[in-house]
Coordinates of C-alpha atoms in Angstrom, one line a residue:
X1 CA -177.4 -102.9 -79.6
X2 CA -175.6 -99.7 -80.4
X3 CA -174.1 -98.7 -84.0
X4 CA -172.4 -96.3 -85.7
X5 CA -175.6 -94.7 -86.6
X6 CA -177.2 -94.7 -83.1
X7 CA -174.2 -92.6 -81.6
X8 CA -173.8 -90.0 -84.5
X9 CA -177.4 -89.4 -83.8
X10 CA -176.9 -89.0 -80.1
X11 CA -173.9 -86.0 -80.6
X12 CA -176.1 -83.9 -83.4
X13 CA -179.3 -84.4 -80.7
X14 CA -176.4 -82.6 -78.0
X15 CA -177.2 -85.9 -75.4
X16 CA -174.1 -87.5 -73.8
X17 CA -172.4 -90.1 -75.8
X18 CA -171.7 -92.9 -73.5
X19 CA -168.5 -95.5 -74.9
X20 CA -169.2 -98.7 -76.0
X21 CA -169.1 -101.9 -73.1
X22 CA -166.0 -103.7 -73.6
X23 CA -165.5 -107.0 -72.3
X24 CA -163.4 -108.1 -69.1
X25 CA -159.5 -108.3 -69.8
X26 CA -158.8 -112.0 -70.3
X27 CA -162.5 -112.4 -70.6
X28 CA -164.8 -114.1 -73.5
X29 CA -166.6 -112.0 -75.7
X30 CA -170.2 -112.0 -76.0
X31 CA -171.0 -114.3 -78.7
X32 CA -174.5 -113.2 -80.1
X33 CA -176.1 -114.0 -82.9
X34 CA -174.2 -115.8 -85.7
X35 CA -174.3 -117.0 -89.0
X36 CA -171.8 -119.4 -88.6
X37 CA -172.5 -120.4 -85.5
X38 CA -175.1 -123.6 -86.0
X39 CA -174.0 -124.2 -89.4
X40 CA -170.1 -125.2 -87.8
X41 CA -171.3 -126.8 -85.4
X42 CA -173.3 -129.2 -87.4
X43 CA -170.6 -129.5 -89.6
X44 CA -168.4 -131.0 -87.0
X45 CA -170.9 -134.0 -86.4
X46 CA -171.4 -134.3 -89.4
X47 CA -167.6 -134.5 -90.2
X48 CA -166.8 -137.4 -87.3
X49 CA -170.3 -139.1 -88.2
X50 CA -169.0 -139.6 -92.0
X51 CA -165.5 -140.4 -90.7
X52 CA -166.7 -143.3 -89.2
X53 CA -169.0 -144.7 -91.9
X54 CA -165.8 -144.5 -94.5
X55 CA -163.7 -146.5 -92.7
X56 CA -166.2 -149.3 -94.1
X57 CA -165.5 -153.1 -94.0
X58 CA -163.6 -154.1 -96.9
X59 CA -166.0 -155.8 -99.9
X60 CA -165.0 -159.5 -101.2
X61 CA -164.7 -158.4 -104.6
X62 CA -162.9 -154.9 -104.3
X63 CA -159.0 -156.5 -104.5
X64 CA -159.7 -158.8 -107.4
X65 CA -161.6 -161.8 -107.6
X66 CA -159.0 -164.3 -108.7
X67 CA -157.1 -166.5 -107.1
X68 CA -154.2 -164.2 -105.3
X69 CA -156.9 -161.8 -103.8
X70 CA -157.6 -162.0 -99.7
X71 CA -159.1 -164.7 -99.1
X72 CA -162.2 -164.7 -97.3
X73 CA -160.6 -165.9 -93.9
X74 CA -157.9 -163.0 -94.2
X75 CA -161.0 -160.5 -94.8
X76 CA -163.4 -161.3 -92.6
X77 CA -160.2 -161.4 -89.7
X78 CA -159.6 -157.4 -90.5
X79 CA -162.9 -156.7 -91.1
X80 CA -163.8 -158.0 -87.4
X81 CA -161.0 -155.7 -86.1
X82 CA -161.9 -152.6 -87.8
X83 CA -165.4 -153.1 -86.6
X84 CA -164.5 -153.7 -83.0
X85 CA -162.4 -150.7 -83.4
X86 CA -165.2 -148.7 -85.4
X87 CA -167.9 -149.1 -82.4
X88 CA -165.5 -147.2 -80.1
X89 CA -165.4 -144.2 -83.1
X90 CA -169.4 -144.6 -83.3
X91 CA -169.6 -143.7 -79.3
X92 CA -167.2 -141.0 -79.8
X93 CA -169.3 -139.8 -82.8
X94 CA -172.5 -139.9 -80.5
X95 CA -170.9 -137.8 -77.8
X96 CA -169.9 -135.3 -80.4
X97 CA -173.8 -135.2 -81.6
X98 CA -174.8 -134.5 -77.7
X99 CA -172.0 -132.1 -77.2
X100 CA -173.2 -130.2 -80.6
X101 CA -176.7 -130.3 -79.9
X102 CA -176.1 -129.0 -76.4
X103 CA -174.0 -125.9 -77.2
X104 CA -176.6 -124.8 -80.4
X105 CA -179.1 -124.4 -77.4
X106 CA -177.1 -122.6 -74.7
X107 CA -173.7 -121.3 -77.0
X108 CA -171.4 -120.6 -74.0
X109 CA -167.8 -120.8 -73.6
X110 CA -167.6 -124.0 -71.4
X111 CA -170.1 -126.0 -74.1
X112 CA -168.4 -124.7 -77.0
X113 CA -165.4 -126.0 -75.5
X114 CA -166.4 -129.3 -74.8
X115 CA -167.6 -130.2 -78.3
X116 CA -163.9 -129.2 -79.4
X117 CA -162.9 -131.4 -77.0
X118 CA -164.7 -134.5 -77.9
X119 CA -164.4 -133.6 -81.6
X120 CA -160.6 -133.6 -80.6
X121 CA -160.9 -137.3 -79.2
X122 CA -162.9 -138.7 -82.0
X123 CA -160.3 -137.4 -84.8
X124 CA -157.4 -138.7 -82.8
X125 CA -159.5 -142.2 -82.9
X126 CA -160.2 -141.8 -86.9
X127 CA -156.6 -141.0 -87.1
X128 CA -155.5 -144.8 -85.3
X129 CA -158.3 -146.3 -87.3
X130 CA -157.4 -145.2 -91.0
X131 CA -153.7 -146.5 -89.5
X132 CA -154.6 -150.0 -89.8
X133 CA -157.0 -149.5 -92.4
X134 CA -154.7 -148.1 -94.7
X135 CA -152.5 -150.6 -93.6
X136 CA -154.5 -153.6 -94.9
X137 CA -155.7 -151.6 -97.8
X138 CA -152.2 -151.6 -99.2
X139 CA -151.2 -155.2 -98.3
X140 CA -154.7 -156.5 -100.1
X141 CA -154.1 -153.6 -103.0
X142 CA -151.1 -155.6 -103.8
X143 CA -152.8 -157.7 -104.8
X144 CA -154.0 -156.2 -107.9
X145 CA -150.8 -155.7 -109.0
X146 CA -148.5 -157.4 -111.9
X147 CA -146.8 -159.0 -108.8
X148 CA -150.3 -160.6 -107.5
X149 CA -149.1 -164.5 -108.4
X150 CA -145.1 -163.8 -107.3
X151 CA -147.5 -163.3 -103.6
X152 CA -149.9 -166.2 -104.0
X153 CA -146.7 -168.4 -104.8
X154 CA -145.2 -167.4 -101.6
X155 CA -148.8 -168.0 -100.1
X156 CA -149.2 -171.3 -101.3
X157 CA -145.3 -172.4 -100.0
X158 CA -146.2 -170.8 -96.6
X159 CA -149.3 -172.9 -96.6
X160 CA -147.5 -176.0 -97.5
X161 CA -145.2 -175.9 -94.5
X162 CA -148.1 -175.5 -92.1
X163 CA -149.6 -178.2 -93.5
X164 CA -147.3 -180.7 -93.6
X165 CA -146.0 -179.5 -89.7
X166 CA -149.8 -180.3 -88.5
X167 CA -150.8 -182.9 -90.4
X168 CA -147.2 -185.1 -89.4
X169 CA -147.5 -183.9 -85.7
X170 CA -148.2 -186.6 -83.3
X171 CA -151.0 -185.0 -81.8
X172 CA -154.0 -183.3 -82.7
X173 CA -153.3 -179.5 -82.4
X174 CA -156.3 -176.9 -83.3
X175 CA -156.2 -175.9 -86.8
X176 CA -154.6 -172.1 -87.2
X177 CA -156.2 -169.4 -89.2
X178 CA -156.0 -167.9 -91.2
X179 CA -153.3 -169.0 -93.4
X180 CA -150.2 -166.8 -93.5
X181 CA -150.4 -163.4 -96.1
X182 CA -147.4 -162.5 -98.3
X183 CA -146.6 -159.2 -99.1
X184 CA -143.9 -157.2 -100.7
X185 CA -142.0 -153.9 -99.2
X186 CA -139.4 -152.5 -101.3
X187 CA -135.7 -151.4 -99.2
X188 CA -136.5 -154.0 -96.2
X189 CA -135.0 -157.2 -95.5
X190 CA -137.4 -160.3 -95.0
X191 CA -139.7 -159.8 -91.8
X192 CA -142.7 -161.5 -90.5
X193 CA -145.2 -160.2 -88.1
X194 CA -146.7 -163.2 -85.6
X195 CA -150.2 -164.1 -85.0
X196 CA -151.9 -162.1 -82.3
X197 CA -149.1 -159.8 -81.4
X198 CA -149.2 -156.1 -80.7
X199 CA -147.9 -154.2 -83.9
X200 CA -147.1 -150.2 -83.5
X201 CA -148.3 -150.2 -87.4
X202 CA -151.4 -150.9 -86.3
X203 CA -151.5 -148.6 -83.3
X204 CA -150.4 -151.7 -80.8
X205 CA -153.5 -153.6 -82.2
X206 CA -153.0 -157.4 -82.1
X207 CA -152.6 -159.0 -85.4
X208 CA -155.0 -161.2 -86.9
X209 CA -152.9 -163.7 -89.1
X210 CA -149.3 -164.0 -89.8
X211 CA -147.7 -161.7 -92.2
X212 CA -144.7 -162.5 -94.6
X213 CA -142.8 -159.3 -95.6
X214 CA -140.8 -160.1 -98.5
X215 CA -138.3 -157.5 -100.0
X216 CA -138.5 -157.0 -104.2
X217 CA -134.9 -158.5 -105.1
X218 CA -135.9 -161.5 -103.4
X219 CA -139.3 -162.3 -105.5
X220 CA -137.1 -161.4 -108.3
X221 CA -134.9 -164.3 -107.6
X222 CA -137.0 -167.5 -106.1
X223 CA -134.5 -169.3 -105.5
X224 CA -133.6 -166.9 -102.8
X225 CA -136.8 -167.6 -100.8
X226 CA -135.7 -169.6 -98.2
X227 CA -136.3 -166.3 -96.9
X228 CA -139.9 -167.4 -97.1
X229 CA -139.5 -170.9 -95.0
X230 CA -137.6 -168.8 -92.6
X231 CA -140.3 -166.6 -91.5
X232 CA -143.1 -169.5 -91.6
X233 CA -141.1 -171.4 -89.3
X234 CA -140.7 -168.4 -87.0
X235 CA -144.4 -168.5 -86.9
X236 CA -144.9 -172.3 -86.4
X237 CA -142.7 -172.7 -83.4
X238 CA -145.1 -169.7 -81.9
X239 CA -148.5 -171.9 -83.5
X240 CA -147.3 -175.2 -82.3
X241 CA -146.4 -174.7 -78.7
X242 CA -142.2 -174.4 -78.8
X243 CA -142.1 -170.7 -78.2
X244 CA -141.0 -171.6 -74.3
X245 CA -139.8 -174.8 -75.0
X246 CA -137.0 -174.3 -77.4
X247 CA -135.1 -172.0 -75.0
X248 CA -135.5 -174.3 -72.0
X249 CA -133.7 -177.1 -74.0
X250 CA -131.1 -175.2 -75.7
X251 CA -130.2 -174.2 -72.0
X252 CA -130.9 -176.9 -70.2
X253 CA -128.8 -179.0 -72.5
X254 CA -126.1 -177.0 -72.4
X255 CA -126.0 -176.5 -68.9
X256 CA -126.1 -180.0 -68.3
X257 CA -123.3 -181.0 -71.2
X258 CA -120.6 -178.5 -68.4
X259 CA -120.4 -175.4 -70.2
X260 CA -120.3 -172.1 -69.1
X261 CA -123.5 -170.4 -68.5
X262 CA -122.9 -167.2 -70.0
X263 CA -122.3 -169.0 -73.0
X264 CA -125.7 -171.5 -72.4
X265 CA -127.4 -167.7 -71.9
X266 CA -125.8 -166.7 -75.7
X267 CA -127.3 -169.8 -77.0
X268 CA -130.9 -169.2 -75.4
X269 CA -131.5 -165.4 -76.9
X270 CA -130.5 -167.2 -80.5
X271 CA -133.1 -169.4 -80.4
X272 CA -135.8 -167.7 -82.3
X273 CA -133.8 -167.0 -85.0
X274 CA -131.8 -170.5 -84.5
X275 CA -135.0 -172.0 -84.8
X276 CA -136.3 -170.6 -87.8
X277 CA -132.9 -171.7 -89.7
X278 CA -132.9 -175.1 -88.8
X279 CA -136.8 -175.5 -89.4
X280 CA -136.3 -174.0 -92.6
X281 CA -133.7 -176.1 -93.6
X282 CA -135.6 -179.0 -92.7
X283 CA -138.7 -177.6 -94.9
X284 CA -136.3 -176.7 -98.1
X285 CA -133.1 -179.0 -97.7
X286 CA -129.6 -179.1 -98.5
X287 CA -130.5 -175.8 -101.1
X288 CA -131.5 -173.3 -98.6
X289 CA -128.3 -173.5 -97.4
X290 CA -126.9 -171.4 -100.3
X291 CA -130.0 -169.2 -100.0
X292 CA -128.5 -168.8 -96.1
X293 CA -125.4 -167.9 -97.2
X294 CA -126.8 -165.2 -99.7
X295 CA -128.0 -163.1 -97.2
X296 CA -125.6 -163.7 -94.3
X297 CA -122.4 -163.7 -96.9
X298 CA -120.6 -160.1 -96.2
X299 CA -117.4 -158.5 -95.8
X300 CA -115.4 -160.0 -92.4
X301 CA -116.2 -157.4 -90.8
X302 CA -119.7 -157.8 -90.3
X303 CA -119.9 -161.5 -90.5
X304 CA -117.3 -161.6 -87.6
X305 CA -118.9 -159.1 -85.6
X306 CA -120.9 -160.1 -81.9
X307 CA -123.4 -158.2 -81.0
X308 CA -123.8 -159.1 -77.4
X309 CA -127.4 -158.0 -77.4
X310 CA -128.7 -159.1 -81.2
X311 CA -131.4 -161.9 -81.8
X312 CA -129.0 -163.4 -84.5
X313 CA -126.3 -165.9 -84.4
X314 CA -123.6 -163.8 -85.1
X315 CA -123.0 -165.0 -89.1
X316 CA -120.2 -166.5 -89.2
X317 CA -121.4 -169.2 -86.5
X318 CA -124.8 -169.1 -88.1
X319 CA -123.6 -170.7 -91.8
X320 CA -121.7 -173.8 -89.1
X321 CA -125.2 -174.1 -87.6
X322 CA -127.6 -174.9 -91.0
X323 CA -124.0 -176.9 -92.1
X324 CA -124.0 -179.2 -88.9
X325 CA -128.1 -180.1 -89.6
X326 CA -127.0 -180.8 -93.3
X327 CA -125.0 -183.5 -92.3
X328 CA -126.9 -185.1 -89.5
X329 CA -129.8 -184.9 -92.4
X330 CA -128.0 -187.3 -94.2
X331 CA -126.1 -184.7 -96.6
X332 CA -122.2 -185.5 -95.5
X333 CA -120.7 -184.7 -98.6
X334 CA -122.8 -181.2 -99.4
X335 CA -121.9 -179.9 -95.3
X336 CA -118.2 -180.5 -96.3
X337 CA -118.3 -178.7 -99.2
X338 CA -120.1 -175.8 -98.0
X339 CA -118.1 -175.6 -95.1
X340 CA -114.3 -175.5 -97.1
X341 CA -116.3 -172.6 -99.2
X342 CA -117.5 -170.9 -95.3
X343 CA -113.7 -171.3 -94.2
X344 CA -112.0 -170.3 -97.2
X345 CA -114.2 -166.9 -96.5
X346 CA -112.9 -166.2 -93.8
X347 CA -110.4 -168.1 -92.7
X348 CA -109.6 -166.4 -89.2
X349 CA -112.9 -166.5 -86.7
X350 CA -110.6 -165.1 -84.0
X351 CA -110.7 -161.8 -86.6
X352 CA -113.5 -160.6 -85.8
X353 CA -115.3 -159.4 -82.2
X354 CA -116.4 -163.0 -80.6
X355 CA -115.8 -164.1 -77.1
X356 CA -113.3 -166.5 -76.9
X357 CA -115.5 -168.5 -74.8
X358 CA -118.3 -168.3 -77.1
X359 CA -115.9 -169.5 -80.2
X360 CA -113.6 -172.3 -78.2
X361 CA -117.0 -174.1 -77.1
X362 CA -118.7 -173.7 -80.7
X363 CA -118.0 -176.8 -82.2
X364 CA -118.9 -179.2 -79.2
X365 CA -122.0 -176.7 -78.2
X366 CA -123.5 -176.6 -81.8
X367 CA -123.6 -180.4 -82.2
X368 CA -125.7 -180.3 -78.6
X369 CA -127.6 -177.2 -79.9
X370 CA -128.9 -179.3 -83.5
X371 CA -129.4 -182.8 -81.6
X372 CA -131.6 -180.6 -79.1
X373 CA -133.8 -178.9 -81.1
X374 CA -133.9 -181.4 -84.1
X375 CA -133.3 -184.9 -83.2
X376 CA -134.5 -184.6 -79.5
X377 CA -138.6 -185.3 -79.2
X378 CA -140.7 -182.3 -77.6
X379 CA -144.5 -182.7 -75.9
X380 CA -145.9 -179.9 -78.0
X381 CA -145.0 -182.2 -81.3
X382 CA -146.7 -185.1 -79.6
X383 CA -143.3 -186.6 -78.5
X384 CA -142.3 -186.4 -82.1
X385 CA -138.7 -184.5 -83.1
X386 CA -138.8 -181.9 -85.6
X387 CA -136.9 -184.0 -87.7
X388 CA -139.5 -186.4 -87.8
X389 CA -142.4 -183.8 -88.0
X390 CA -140.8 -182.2 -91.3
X391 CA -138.6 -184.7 -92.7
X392 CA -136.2 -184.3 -95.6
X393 CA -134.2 -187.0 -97.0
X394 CA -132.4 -188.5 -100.1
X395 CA -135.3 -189.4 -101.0
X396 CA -136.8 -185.6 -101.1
X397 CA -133.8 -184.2 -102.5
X398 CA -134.3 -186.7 -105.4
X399 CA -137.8 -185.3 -105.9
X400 CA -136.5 -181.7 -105.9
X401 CA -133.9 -182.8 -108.2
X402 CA -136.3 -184.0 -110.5
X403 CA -138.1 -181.2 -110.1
X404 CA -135.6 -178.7 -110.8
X405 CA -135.0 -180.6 -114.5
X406 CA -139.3 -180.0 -115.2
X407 CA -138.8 -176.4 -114.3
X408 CA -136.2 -175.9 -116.2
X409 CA -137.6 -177.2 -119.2
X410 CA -140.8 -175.5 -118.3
X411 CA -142.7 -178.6 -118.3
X412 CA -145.4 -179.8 -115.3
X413 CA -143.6 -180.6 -112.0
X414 CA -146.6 -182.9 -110.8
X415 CA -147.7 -183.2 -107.4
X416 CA -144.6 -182.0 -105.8
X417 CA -144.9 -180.3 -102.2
X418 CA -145.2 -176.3 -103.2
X419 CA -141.9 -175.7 -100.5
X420 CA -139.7 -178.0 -102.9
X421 CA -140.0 -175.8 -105.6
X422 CA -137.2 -173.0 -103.8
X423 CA -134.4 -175.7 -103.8
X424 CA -135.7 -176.8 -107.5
X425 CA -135.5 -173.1 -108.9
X426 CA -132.2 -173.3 -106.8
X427 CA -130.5 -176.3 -108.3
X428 CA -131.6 -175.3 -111.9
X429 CA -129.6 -172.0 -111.3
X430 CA -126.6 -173.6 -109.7
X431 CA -126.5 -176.3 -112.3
X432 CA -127.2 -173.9 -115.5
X433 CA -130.2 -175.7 -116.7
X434 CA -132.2 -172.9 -117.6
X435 CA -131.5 -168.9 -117.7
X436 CA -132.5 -167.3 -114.8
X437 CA -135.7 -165.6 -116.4
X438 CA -136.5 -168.6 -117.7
X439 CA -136.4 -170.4 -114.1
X440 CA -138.0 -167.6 -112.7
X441 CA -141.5 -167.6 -114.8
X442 CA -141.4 -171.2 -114.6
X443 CA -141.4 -170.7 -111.2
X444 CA -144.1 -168.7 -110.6
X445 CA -146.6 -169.6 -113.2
X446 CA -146.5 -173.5 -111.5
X447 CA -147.2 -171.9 -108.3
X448 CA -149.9 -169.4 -109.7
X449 CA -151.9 -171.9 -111.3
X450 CA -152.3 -174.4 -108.8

């Protein structure tokens, strides 16, 4: 190799100095020996191999060991995902080990190349990987956090309502699991995320167990969480076989009853969210109601609005919908009431944006609608109704009546059903028993330490 030295000596000696070779235009340069050479290109197996081994199964013990951490069901569900996803980084790790080892012998262009290339494909995978690990690492952190039992109390309500909808069903169904996990997300509305569904969270992986999302000013105020038997229910008419069949018989019904079928269609795309109000009301009773009209409870303008391609019942229909179940529940006198307040809203439904069609056949096609999907007996229930599946009563509101007097008063509600609490914590507001704080601890401490 020539230097600087070589060619000074050359033009004192008088011998032609001949110029340097320079590499082809375009071309690679020589490599040569390098000092940096091996010791980069262990570095980048090295880099993926570690990678891999951090994105570790999550430990038992590492989100608390009391009674609001993961359970081990809910643990051992991620963990199998993360590994199944994990043994595709491990081959990609392996390649980038061959790749490596290859180039260190023969350092050319075209090797060098590939091991940036599988290096490149095993970083994009860590990338989707610490996606859904971090995503499960903040939903179990929470867990550890001051609002650990305000979770486990919306935990133990969610399990409540799949328990009593399997256990009343008239047919043996396969026990779901695992249970459905609460979690909070601060700005966001209520949300769940179904069982075995693709989420773009986590990289279009399906999800292992149902997921509550449940926005900070609702935990704050429990007797807002219908919000919570709304979601369940969303999941239970996926878990117990109505996904199909609840659409079918809202149109079908409808169809048959003479009206239009642009309007039967309206009814179908509502059913998800149709469903999970009425299932809801059924879990909670007449209380939920008020919790309903919380949320939906906005300026004319938006409660009168259609949106000819939303999931929703537009809101002003939707209160009429939860107030017709009230009363074929048995709750006459609370329906009328809450329907004067729903009219003396707003007072003009031909306001707003909704097809006259849609409005003139309301009153004739929501009575159908509620006998349909609540008084009407479905296969998948074991030719039970809903009704019947999750039944409430006078004789449950008396309980939750009760109850609401105990929780006031801070004393022990008993054996109560954990969903009853909501319309309890509801009634105590509404009635004044208690200060809302008050009500609110109460709440959750019951819940907590059961």
């Amino acid at each position: 190799m020539e230097t600087i030295g070589s060619l000074a000596r050359e033009r004192s000696n008088g011998t032609r100095v001949r110029a340097p070779r320079r590499p082809p235009a375009g071309g690679p340069a020589p490599l040569g020996p390098s000092s940096v050479l091996r010791p980069w290109l262990r570095a980048q197996s090295v880099n993926v191999n570690r990678h891999a081994a951090a994105l570790r199964p999550f430990r038992r013990t590492e989100f608390g060991t009391g009674a609001a951490a993961p359970t081990e069901g809910h643990l051992q569900a991620v963990n199998q995902l993360m590994e199944t996803l994990r043994g595709e980084l491990l081959r990609l790790s392996g390649r980038v080990r061959e790749a490596t080892d290859a180039a260190g012998l023969r350092p050319t262009t075209a090797r060098l190349q590939q091991v940036v290339r599988k290096k490149e494909r095993a970083h994009d995978w860590v990338r989707a990987i610490e996606r859904v690990w971090d995503f499960y690492f903040e939903l179990f952190g929470q867990r550890q956090s001051r609002f650990a039992d305000w979770l486990l109390a919306c935990d133990r309500i969610a399990l409540d309502c799949y328990q009593v909808s399997y256990m009343r069903c008239g047919v043996a169904k396969s026990i779901p699991a695992p249970p459905p996990f609460s979690y909070m997300r601060t700005g966001f509305s209520p949300a769940t995320f179904r069982r075995a569904i693709p989420l773009r969270r986590l990289g279009q992986q399906l999800n292992p167990f149902p997921l509550i999302q449940l926005p900070y000013h609702r935990l704050v105020n429990p007797w807002t969480l219908g919000a919570v038997l709304h979601e369940v229910s969303h999941n239970l008419q996926n878990d117990l076989g109505l996904a199909r069949a609840v659409p079918v018989r809202i149109g079908r019904r409808l169809l048959d009853a003479g009206l239009p079928r642009d309007v039967a269609m309206v009814w179908a795309r509502w059913n998800r969210e149709l469903y999970a109000d009425v299932s809801g009301l059924l879990l909670g009773g007449p209380a939920v109601v008020g919790s309903l009209m919380d949320v939906i409870g906005r300026s004319p303008e938006t409660v009168l609005a259609y949106d000819p391609r939303g999931p929703h019942p537009t809101p002003y229909l939707r209160a009429f919908i939860s107030i017709e179940l009230l009363r074929r529940m048995g709750f006459a006198e609370e329906a009328e009431h809450y329907r004067r307040l729903w009219r003396h809203i707003y007072p003009d439904a031909a306001a707003g944006t909704l097809p006259p069609r849609l409005l003139d056949s309301f009153p004739r096609a929501n009575r159908i609608v509620v006998d349909a999907v609540c008084y009407q007996p479905f296969d998948a229930l074991g030719g039970k109704q809903l009704a019947e599946v999750i039944p409430f009563g006078r004789k449950e509101q008396q309980i939750t009546e009760e109850v609401a007097q105990r929780l006031a008063a801070g004393t022990d509600p008993g054996i109560v059903p954990e969903r009853f609490l909501i319309g309890a914590a509801r009634i105590a507001l509404d009635q004044r028993m208690a200060r809302p704080g008050a009500i609110t601890r109460n709440f959750y401490t019951e819940l907590a330490r059961r």
